[in-house]
PDB file of C-alpha atoms in Angstrom:
ATOM      1  CA  UNK A  17       5.861  18.435  -0.972  1.00 95.00           C
ATOM      2  CA  UNK A  18       3.845  15.549  -2.362  1.00 97.00           C
ATOM      3  CA  UNK A  19       0.257  15.205  -1.177  1.00 98.00           C
ATOM      4  CA  UNK A  20      -2.664  13.081  -2.377  1.00 98.00           C
ATOM      5  CA  UNK A  21      -6.277  13.089  -1.359  1.00 98.00           C
ATOM      6  CA  UNK A  22      -9.075  10.711  -2.181  1.00 98.00           C
ATOM      7  CA  UNK A  23     -12.704  11.799  -2.684  1.00 98.00           C
ATOM      8  CA  UNK A  24     -15.977  10.176  -3.605  1.00 97.00           C
ATOM      9  CA  UNK A  25     -19.142   8.821  -2.063  1.00 97.00           C
ATOM     10  CA  UNK A  26     -19.065   7.259   1.380  1.00 97.00           C
ATOM     11  CA  UNK A  27     -22.051   5.018   0.666  1.00 97.00           C
ATOM     12  CA  UNK A  28     -23.003   3.149  -2.439  1.00 98.00           C
ATOM     13  CA  UNK A  29     -25.724   0.536  -3.056  1.00 97.00           C
ATOM     14  CA  UNK A  30     -25.024  -3.035  -4.214  1.00 97.00           C
ATOM     15  CA  UNK A  31     -24.659  -3.338  -8.034  1.00 96.00           C
ATOM     16  CA  UNK A  32     -23.924   0.413  -8.373  1.00 97.00           C
ATOM     17  CA  UNK A  33     -20.810   1.851  -9.920  1.00 97.00           C
ATOM     18  CA  UNK A  34     -18.280   3.629  -7.686  1.00 97.00           C
ATOM     19  CA  UNK A  35     -16.185   6.508  -8.894  1.00 98.00           C
ATOM     20  CA  UNK A  36     -13.279   7.735  -6.765  1.00 98.00           C
ATOM     21  CA  UNK A  37     -11.019  10.619  -7.522  1.00 98.00           C
ATOM     22  CA  UNK A  38      -7.454  11.089  -6.330  1.00 98.00           C
ATOM     23  CA  UNK A  39      -6.301  14.727  -6.409  1.00 98.00           C
ATOM     24  CA  UNK A  40      -2.582  15.289  -5.969  1.00 98.00           C
ATOM     25  CA  UNK A  41      -0.018  17.988  -5.776  1.00 97.00           C
ATOM     26  CA  UNK A  42       3.796  18.211  -5.599  1.00 97.00           C
ATOM     27  CA  UNK A  43       4.339  16.130  -8.753  1.00 96.00           C
ATOM     28  CA  UNK A  44       3.102  15.792 -12.295  1.00 96.00           C
ATOM     29  CA  UNK A  45       1.665  12.737 -14.014  1.00 96.00           C
ATOM     30  CA  UNK A  46       3.305  13.829 -17.200  1.00 95.00           C
ATOM     31  CA  UNK A  47       6.784  13.357 -15.759  1.00 95.00           C
ATOM     32  CA  UNK A  48       8.598  10.188 -16.927  1.00 95.00           C
ATOM     33  CA  UNK A  49       8.450   7.318 -14.418  1.00 94.00           C
ATOM     34  CA  UNK A  50       5.632   8.710 -12.314  1.00 96.00           C
ATOM     35  CA  UNK A  51       2.620   6.560 -11.425  1.00 96.00           C
ATOM     36  CA  UNK A  52      -0.438   6.693  -9.170  1.00 98.00           C
ATOM     37  CA  UNK A  53      -1.976   3.597  -7.739  1.00 97.00           C
ATOM     38  CA  UNK A  54      -5.092   2.620  -5.840  1.00 98.00           C
ATOM     39  CA  UNK A  55      -5.017   0.303  -2.804  1.00 98.00           C
ATOM     40  CA  UNK A  56      -7.864  -0.700  -0.561  1.00 98.00           C
ATOM     41  CA  UNK A  57      -8.254  -2.174   2.858  1.00 98.00           C
ATOM     42  CA  UNK A  58     -11.434  -3.760   4.191  1.00 98.00           C
ATOM     43  CA  UNK A  59     -12.073  -3.063   7.867  1.00 97.00           C
ATOM     44  CA  UNK A  60      -9.623  -5.032  10.008  1.00 96.00           C
ATOM     45  CA  UNK A  61      -8.057  -6.636   6.987  1.00 97.00           C
ATOM     46  CA  UNK A  62      -4.888  -6.377   4.877  1.00 97.00           C
ATOM     47  CA  UNK A  63      -4.022  -3.984   2.063  1.00 98.00           C
ATOM     48  CA  UNK A  64      -4.926  -5.023  -1.487  1.00 96.00           C
ATOM     49  CA  UNK A  65      -3.502  -3.351  -4.579  1.00 95.00           C
ATOM     50  CA  UNK A  66      -6.169  -2.535  -7.212  1.00 96.00           C
ATOM     51  CA  UNK A  67      -4.776  -0.562 -10.080  1.00 96.00           C
ATOM     52  CA  UNK A  68      -1.953   1.720 -11.350  1.00 95.00           C
ATOM     53  CA  UNK A  69      -1.633   4.367 -14.056  1.00 97.00           C
ATOM     54  CA  UNK A  70       1.628   5.786 -15.348  1.00 96.00           C
ATOM     55  CA  UNK A  71       2.771   8.985 -16.970  1.00 96.00           C
ATOM     56  CA  UNK A  72       2.593   7.421 -20.388  1.00 96.00           C
ATOM     57  CA  UNK A  73      -0.973   6.153 -19.789  1.00 96.00           C
ATOM     58  CA  UNK A  74       0.176   2.634 -19.233  1.00 94.00           C
ATOM     59  CA  UNK A  75      -2.452   0.945 -16.998  1.00 95.00           C
ATOM     60  CA  UNK A  76      -2.128  -2.052 -14.771  1.00 93.00           C
ATOM     61  CA  UNK A  77      -4.814  -3.899 -12.814  1.00 93.00           C
ATOM     62  CA  UNK A  78      -4.910  -6.547 -10.173  1.00 92.00           C
ATOM     63  CA  UNK A  79      -5.506  -9.825 -12.071  1.00 88.00           C
ATOM     64  CA  UNK A  80      -8.221 -10.938  -9.724  1.00 83.00           C
ATOM     65  CA  UNK A  81     -10.280  -7.737 -10.033  1.00 82.00           C
ATOM     66  CA  UNK A  82      -9.286  -6.488 -13.464  1.00 75.00           C
ATOM     67  CA  UNK A  83     -12.657  -6.818 -15.180  1.00 86.00           C
ATOM     68  CA  UNK A  84     -14.408  -4.413 -12.774  1.00 92.00           C
ATOM     69  CA  UNK A  85     -11.927  -1.612 -12.730  1.00 93.00           C
ATOM     70  CA  UNK A  86     -11.018   1.265 -14.956  1.00 96.00           C
ATOM     71  CA  UNK A  87      -8.353   3.791 -14.093  1.00 97.00           C
ATOM     72  CA  UNK A  88      -7.890   7.095 -15.939  1.00 98.00           C
ATOM     73  CA  UNK A  89      -5.937  10.303 -15.481  1.00 97.00           C
ATOM     74  CA  UNK A  90      -6.464  14.004 -16.075  1.00 97.00           C
ATOM     75  CA  UNK A  91      -3.014  15.450 -16.112  1.00 96.00           C
ATOM     76  CA  UNK A  92      -4.196  19.044 -16.406  1.00 95.00           C
ATOM     77  CA  UNK A  93      -6.301  18.663 -13.249  1.00 97.00           C
ATOM     78  CA  UNK A  94      -3.715  16.529 -11.396  1.00 97.00           C
ATOM     79  CA  UNK A  95      -6.353  13.844 -10.903  1.00 98.00           C
ATOM     80  CA  UNK A  96      -6.610  10.066 -11.235  1.00 98.00           C
ATOM     81  CA  UNK A  97     -10.002   8.483 -11.334  1.00 98.00           C
ATOM     82  CA  UNK A  98     -10.841   4.858 -10.379  1.00 98.00           C
ATOM     83  CA  UNK A  99     -14.190   3.411 -11.500  1.00 97.00           C
ATOM     84  CA  UNK A 100     -15.497   0.165 -10.072  1.00 96.00           C
ATOM     85  CA  UNK A 101     -18.591  -1.563 -11.450  1.00 96.00           C
ATOM     86  CA  UNK A 102     -21.072  -3.873  -9.739  1.00 95.00           C
ATOM     87  CA  UNK A 103     -20.144  -2.980  -6.187  1.00 96.00           C
ATOM     88  CA  UNK A 104     -20.970  -5.492  -3.429  1.00 96.00           C
ATOM     89  CA  UNK A 105     -20.699  -5.635   0.321  1.00 97.00           C
ATOM     90  CA  UNK A 106     -17.221  -7.214   0.061  1.00 96.00           C
ATOM     91  CA  UNK A 107     -16.000  -4.039  -1.547  1.00 97.00           C
ATOM     92  CA  UNK A 108     -16.602  -2.094   1.706  1.00 98.00           C
ATOM     93  CA  UNK A 109     -13.183  -0.766   2.460  1.00 98.00           C
ATOM     94  CA  UNK A 110     -10.898   2.261   2.896  1.00 98.00           C
ATOM     95  CA  UNK A 111      -9.624   3.246  -0.500  1.00 98.00           C
ATOM     96  CA  UNK A 112      -6.173   4.817  -0.748  1.00 98.00           C
ATOM     97  CA  UNK A 113      -4.306   6.395  -3.631  1.00 98.00           C
ATOM     98  CA  UNK A 114      -0.546   6.556  -3.613  1.00 98.00           C
ATOM     99  CA  UNK A 115       2.418   7.845  -5.619  1.00 97.00           C
ATOM    100  CA  UNK A 116       4.871   5.537  -7.242  1.00 94.00           C
ATOM    101  CA  UNK A 117       8.110   6.350  -8.992  1.00 89.00           C
ATOM    102  CA  UNK A 118       9.912   4.130 -11.526  1.00 84.00           C
ATOM    103  CA  UNK A 119       8.189   0.800 -10.919  1.00 80.00           C
ATOM    104  CA  UNK A 120       9.087   0.985  -7.218  1.00 88.00           C
ATOM    105  CA  UNK A 121       7.273   1.154  -3.889  1.00 94.00           C
ATOM    106  CA  UNK A 122       4.487   3.577  -2.881  1.00 96.00           C
ATOM    107  CA  UNK A 123       6.212   6.337  -1.113  1.00 95.00           C
ATOM    108  CA  UNK A 124       3.431   8.820  -0.557  1.00 97.00           C
ATOM    109  CA  UNK A 125      -0.115   7.920   0.380  1.00 98.00           C
ATOM    110  CA  UNK A 126      -3.390   9.719   0.666  1.00 98.00           C
ATOM    111  CA  UNK A 127      -5.362   9.692   3.987  1.00 98.00           C
ATOM    112  CA  UNK A 128      -7.888   7.197   2.478  1.00 98.00           C
ATOM    113  CA  UNK A 129     -11.617   7.343   2.130  1.00 98.00           C
ATOM    114  CA  UNK A 130     -14.052   4.794   3.582  1.00 98.00           C
ATOM    115  CA  UNK A 131     -16.641   3.475   1.182  1.00 98.00           C
ATOM    116  CA  UNK A 132     -19.496   1.391   2.516  1.00 98.00           C
ATOM    117  CA  UNK A 133     -21.560  -0.817   0.226  1.00 98.00           C
ATOM    118  CA  UNK A 134     -25.010  -1.276   1.675  1.00 96.00           C
ATOM    119  CA  UNK A 135     -28.621  -1.001   0.625  1.00 95.00           C
TER     120      UNK A 135
ATOM    121  CA  UNK B   5       1.400 -15.811  -8.755  1.00 78.00           C
ATOM    122  CA  UNK B   6       3.610 -14.995  -5.796  1.00 85.00           C
ATOM    123  CA  UNK B   7       2.118 -15.294  -2.346  1.00 92.00           C
ATOM    124  CA  UNK B   8       3.665 -13.288   0.596  1.00 95.00           C
ATOM    125  CA  UNK B   9       3.222 -14.875   4.066  1.00 97.00           C
ATOM    126  CA  UNK B  10       3.966 -12.820   7.090  1.00 98.00           C
ATOM    127  CA  UNK B  11       4.678 -14.259  10.452  1.00 97.00           C
ATOM    128  CA  UNK B  12       3.806 -14.155  13.206  1.00 97.00           C
ATOM    129  CA  UNK B  13       0.268 -12.849  12.811  1.00 97.00           C
ATOM    130  CA  UNK B  14       0.516 -11.082  16.125  1.00 98.00           C
ATOM    131  CA  UNK B  15       3.702 -10.354  18.149  1.00 98.00           C
ATOM    132  CA  UNK B  16       3.452  -9.238  21.758  1.00 98.00           C
ATOM    133  CA  UNK B  17       6.475  -7.465  23.185  1.00 98.00           C
ATOM    134  CA  UNK B  18       7.408  -4.806  25.684  1.00 98.00           C
ATOM    135  CA  UNK B  19       8.980  -1.441  24.974  1.00 97.00           C
ATOM    136  CA  UNK B  20      12.760  -1.731  24.841  1.00 97.00           C
ATOM    137  CA  UNK B  21      12.681  -5.260  23.412  1.00 98.00           C
ATOM    138  CA  UNK B  22      13.601  -6.284  19.837  1.00 98.00           C
ATOM    139  CA  UNK B  23      10.964  -7.261  17.318  1.00 98.00           C
ATOM    140  CA  UNK B  24      11.649  -9.640  14.423  1.00 98.00           C
ATOM    141  CA  UNK B  25       9.052  -9.836  11.690  1.00 98.00           C
ATOM    142  CA  UNK B  26       9.196 -12.282   8.812  1.00 98.00           C
ATOM    143  CA  UNK B  27       7.927 -12.068   5.249  1.00 97.00           C
ATOM    144  CA  UNK B  28       8.239 -15.246   3.132  1.00 97.00           C
ATOM    145  CA  UNK B  29       7.561 -15.323  -0.589  1.00 94.00           C
ATOM    146  CA  UNK B  30       6.314 -18.381  -2.500  1.00 93.00           C
ATOM    147  CA  UNK B  31       8.741 -17.472  -5.337  1.00 90.00           C
ATOM    148  CA  UNK B  32      11.966 -15.497  -5.404  1.00 90.00           C
ATOM    149  CA  UNK B  33      11.395 -11.689  -5.259  1.00 89.00           C
ATOM    150  CA  UNK B  34      13.280 -10.237  -8.167  1.00 81.00           C
ATOM    151  CA  UNK B  35      16.037  -7.733  -7.473  1.00 76.00           C
ATOM    152  CA  UNK B  36      15.048  -7.535  -3.874  1.00 83.00           C
ATOM    153  CA  UNK B  37      11.990  -5.536  -4.710  1.00 93.00           C
ATOM    154  CA  UNK B  38      10.581  -5.867  -1.219  1.00 95.00           C
ATOM    155  CA  UNK B  39       9.207  -3.014   0.905  1.00 97.00           C
ATOM    156  CA  UNK B  40       7.956  -2.737   4.459  1.00 98.00           C
ATOM    157  CA  UNK B  41       5.241  -0.397   5.669  1.00 98.00           C
ATOM    158  CA  UNK B  42       3.993   0.600   9.085  1.00 98.00           C
ATOM    159  CA  UNK B  43       0.331   1.323   9.617  1.00 98.00           C
ATOM    160  CA  UNK B  44      -1.100   2.798  12.812  1.00 97.00           C
ATOM    161  CA  UNK B  45      -4.791   2.654  13.594  1.00 95.00           C
ATOM    162  CA  UNK B  46      -6.794   5.017  11.438  1.00 95.00           C
ATOM    163  CA  UNK B  47      -3.791   6.111   9.414  1.00 97.00           C
ATOM    164  CA  UNK B  48      -2.482   5.420   5.965  1.00 98.00           C
ATOM    165  CA  UNK B  49       0.525   3.127   5.621  1.00 98.00           C
ATOM    166  CA  UNK B  50       4.025   4.628   5.937  1.00 98.00           C
ATOM    167  CA  UNK B  51       6.929   3.444   3.905  1.00 97.00           C
ATOM    168  CA  UNK B  52       9.738   2.213   6.170  1.00 98.00           C
ATOM    169  CA  UNK B  53      12.045   0.041   4.058  1.00 97.00           C
ATOM    170  CA  UNK B  54      12.539  -0.468   0.264  1.00 95.00           C
ATOM    171  CA  UNK B  55      14.845  -2.679  -1.687  1.00 94.00           C
ATOM    172  CA  UNK B  56      14.680  -5.063   1.273  1.00 95.00           C
ATOM    173  CA  UNK B  57      17.091  -3.080   3.369  1.00 96.00           C
ATOM    174  CA  UNK B  58      17.097   0.671   2.546  1.00 96.00           C
ATOM    175  CA  UNK B  59      15.390   2.902   5.127  1.00 97.00           C
ATOM    176  CA  UNK B  60      13.107   5.506   3.788  1.00 96.00           C
ATOM    177  CA  UNK B  61      13.682   9.179   4.538  1.00 95.00           C
ATOM    178  CA  UNK B  62      13.169  10.009   8.187  1.00 96.00           C
ATOM    179  CA  UNK B  63      12.951   6.409   9.381  1.00 97.00           C
ATOM    180  CA  UNK B  64      14.920   5.870  12.670  1.00 97.00           C
ATOM    181  CA  UNK B  65      17.895   3.519  12.450  1.00 96.00           C
ATOM    182  CA  UNK B  66      16.272   1.141  15.008  1.00 98.00           C
ATOM    183  CA  UNK B  67      14.362  -0.110  11.945  1.00 98.00           C
ATOM    184  CA  UNK B  68      16.323  -2.383   9.679  1.00 98.00           C
ATOM    185  CA  UNK B  69      15.435  -4.794   6.807  1.00 97.00           C
ATOM    186  CA  UNK B  70      17.323  -7.762   5.537  1.00 96.00           C
ATOM    187  CA  UNK B  71      16.852 -10.802   3.350  1.00 95.00           C
ATOM    188  CA  UNK B  72      16.852 -11.843  -0.303  1.00 93.00           C
ATOM    189  CA  UNK B  73      15.218 -14.395  -2.516  1.00 92.00           C
ATOM    190  CA  UNK B  74      12.182 -15.664  -0.682  1.00 94.00           C
ATOM    191  CA  UNK B  75      12.940 -14.760   2.970  1.00 96.00           C
ATOM    192  CA  UNK B  76      12.896 -11.265   4.340  1.00 97.00           C
ATOM    193  CA  UNK B  77      13.029  -9.786   7.861  1.00 97.00           C
ATOM    194  CA  UNK B  78      12.144  -6.487   9.439  1.00 98.00           C
ATOM    195  CA  UNK B  79      13.891  -5.896  12.720  1.00 98.00           C
ATOM    196  CA  UNK B  80      12.958  -3.123  15.159  1.00 98.00           C
ATOM    197  CA  UNK B  81      15.515  -2.672  17.932  1.00 98.00           C
ATOM    198  CA  UNK B  82      14.718  -1.081  21.287  1.00 97.00           C
ATOM    199  CA  UNK B  83      10.913  -0.831  20.707  1.00 98.00           C
ATOM    200  CA  UNK B  84       9.431   2.533  21.354  1.00 98.00           C
ATOM    201  CA  UNK B  85       5.739   2.990  22.382  1.00 97.00           C
ATOM    202  CA  UNK B  86       5.052   4.531  18.924  1.00 97.00           C
ATOM    203  CA  UNK B  87       6.281   1.371  17.172  1.00 98.00           C
ATOM    204  CA  UNK B  88       3.289  -0.661  18.128  1.00 98.00           C
ATOM    205  CA  UNK B  89       1.299  -0.948  14.951  1.00 98.00           C
ATOM    206  CA  UNK B  90       0.613  -3.273  11.993  1.00 98.00           C
ATOM    207  CA  UNK B  91       3.462  -3.984   9.531  1.00 98.00           C
ATOM    208  CA  UNK B  92       3.075  -5.051   5.974  1.00 98.00           C
ATOM    209  CA  UNK B  93       5.571  -6.332   3.477  1.00 97.00           C
ATOM    210  CA  UNK B  94       5.088  -5.639  -0.237  1.00 97.00           C
ATOM    211  CA  UNK B  95       6.590  -7.070  -3.346  1.00 95.00           C
ATOM    212  CA  UNK B  96       6.848  -4.468  -6.111  1.00 92.00           C
ATOM    213  CA  UNK B  97       8.249  -4.236  -9.635  1.00 70.00           C
ATOM    214  CA  UNK B  98       6.223  -5.661 -12.398  1.00 69.00           C
ATOM    215  CA  UNK B  99       3.596  -7.090 -10.029  1.00 82.00           C
ATOM    216  CA  UNK B 100       2.401  -5.702  -6.729  1.00 92.00           C
ATOM    217  CA  UNK B 101       1.382  -7.731  -3.773  1.00 94.00           C
ATOM    218  CA  UNK B 102       1.018  -7.108   0.001  1.00 96.00           C
ATOM    219  CA  UNK B 103       1.391  -9.597   2.762  1.00 97.00           C
ATOM    220  CA  UNK B 104      -1.337 -10.108   5.277  1.00 98.00           C
ATOM    221  CA  UNK B 105       0.369  -8.087   7.964  1.00 98.00           C
ATOM    222  CA  UNK B 106       1.877  -8.569  11.391  1.00 98.00           C
ATOM    223  CA  UNK B 107       0.328  -6.818  14.357  1.00 98.00           C
ATOM    224  CA  UNK B 108       2.958  -5.688  16.926  1.00 98.00           C
ATOM    225  CA  UNK B 109       1.181  -5.173  20.211  1.00 97.00           C
ATOM    226  CA  UNK B 110       2.261  -4.129  23.692  1.00 96.00           C
ATOM    227  CA  UNK B 111       2.698  -7.038  26.082  1.00 94.00           C
TER     228      UNK B 111
END
């Protein structure tokens, strides 16, 4: 059974750096074809893909947000970490991590974590 | 860059009716790499359809997807009360993009 869970601060101040952790079970990020992605959703708005990391450490980022994001993995801990610099109020959103197999869709999602950016 | 436009923005129907949701891409979606997700309030999205027309595991057969190229449709037959939610299309493959969503509400 595949599960994912996001964790991190619920409140950050403008200009701060946000670090979110996705802890998963039921699969390994060392298995060929497996990826974990991050998607966010501002309150009342649509889903927005942010970043992806694959079993071979290939990393992909949304072109519009690329410069602010870093995604890394710790295979031994079954974790993926997303770091976002220079947070602003527009980054207030629920952040989800999700499982991806072989360049396809996101088939398993975490429950999401709401991050508010406010002074 | 591809843009996905979903219509209508809001669809008001009654239980038992049929819902037809549209997702239009500004460029052809390669290999039919188009998925549909359902999101209920306060919950994570749930995969419904992949490859434009393949139902995910456990998805009732009243949900069906169709289309190719730039025009895709999600059809929900005989709406059940639990089907009222927001629906997103997503292009996947080498690039990932979500549509802006269609809210299906009870009339």
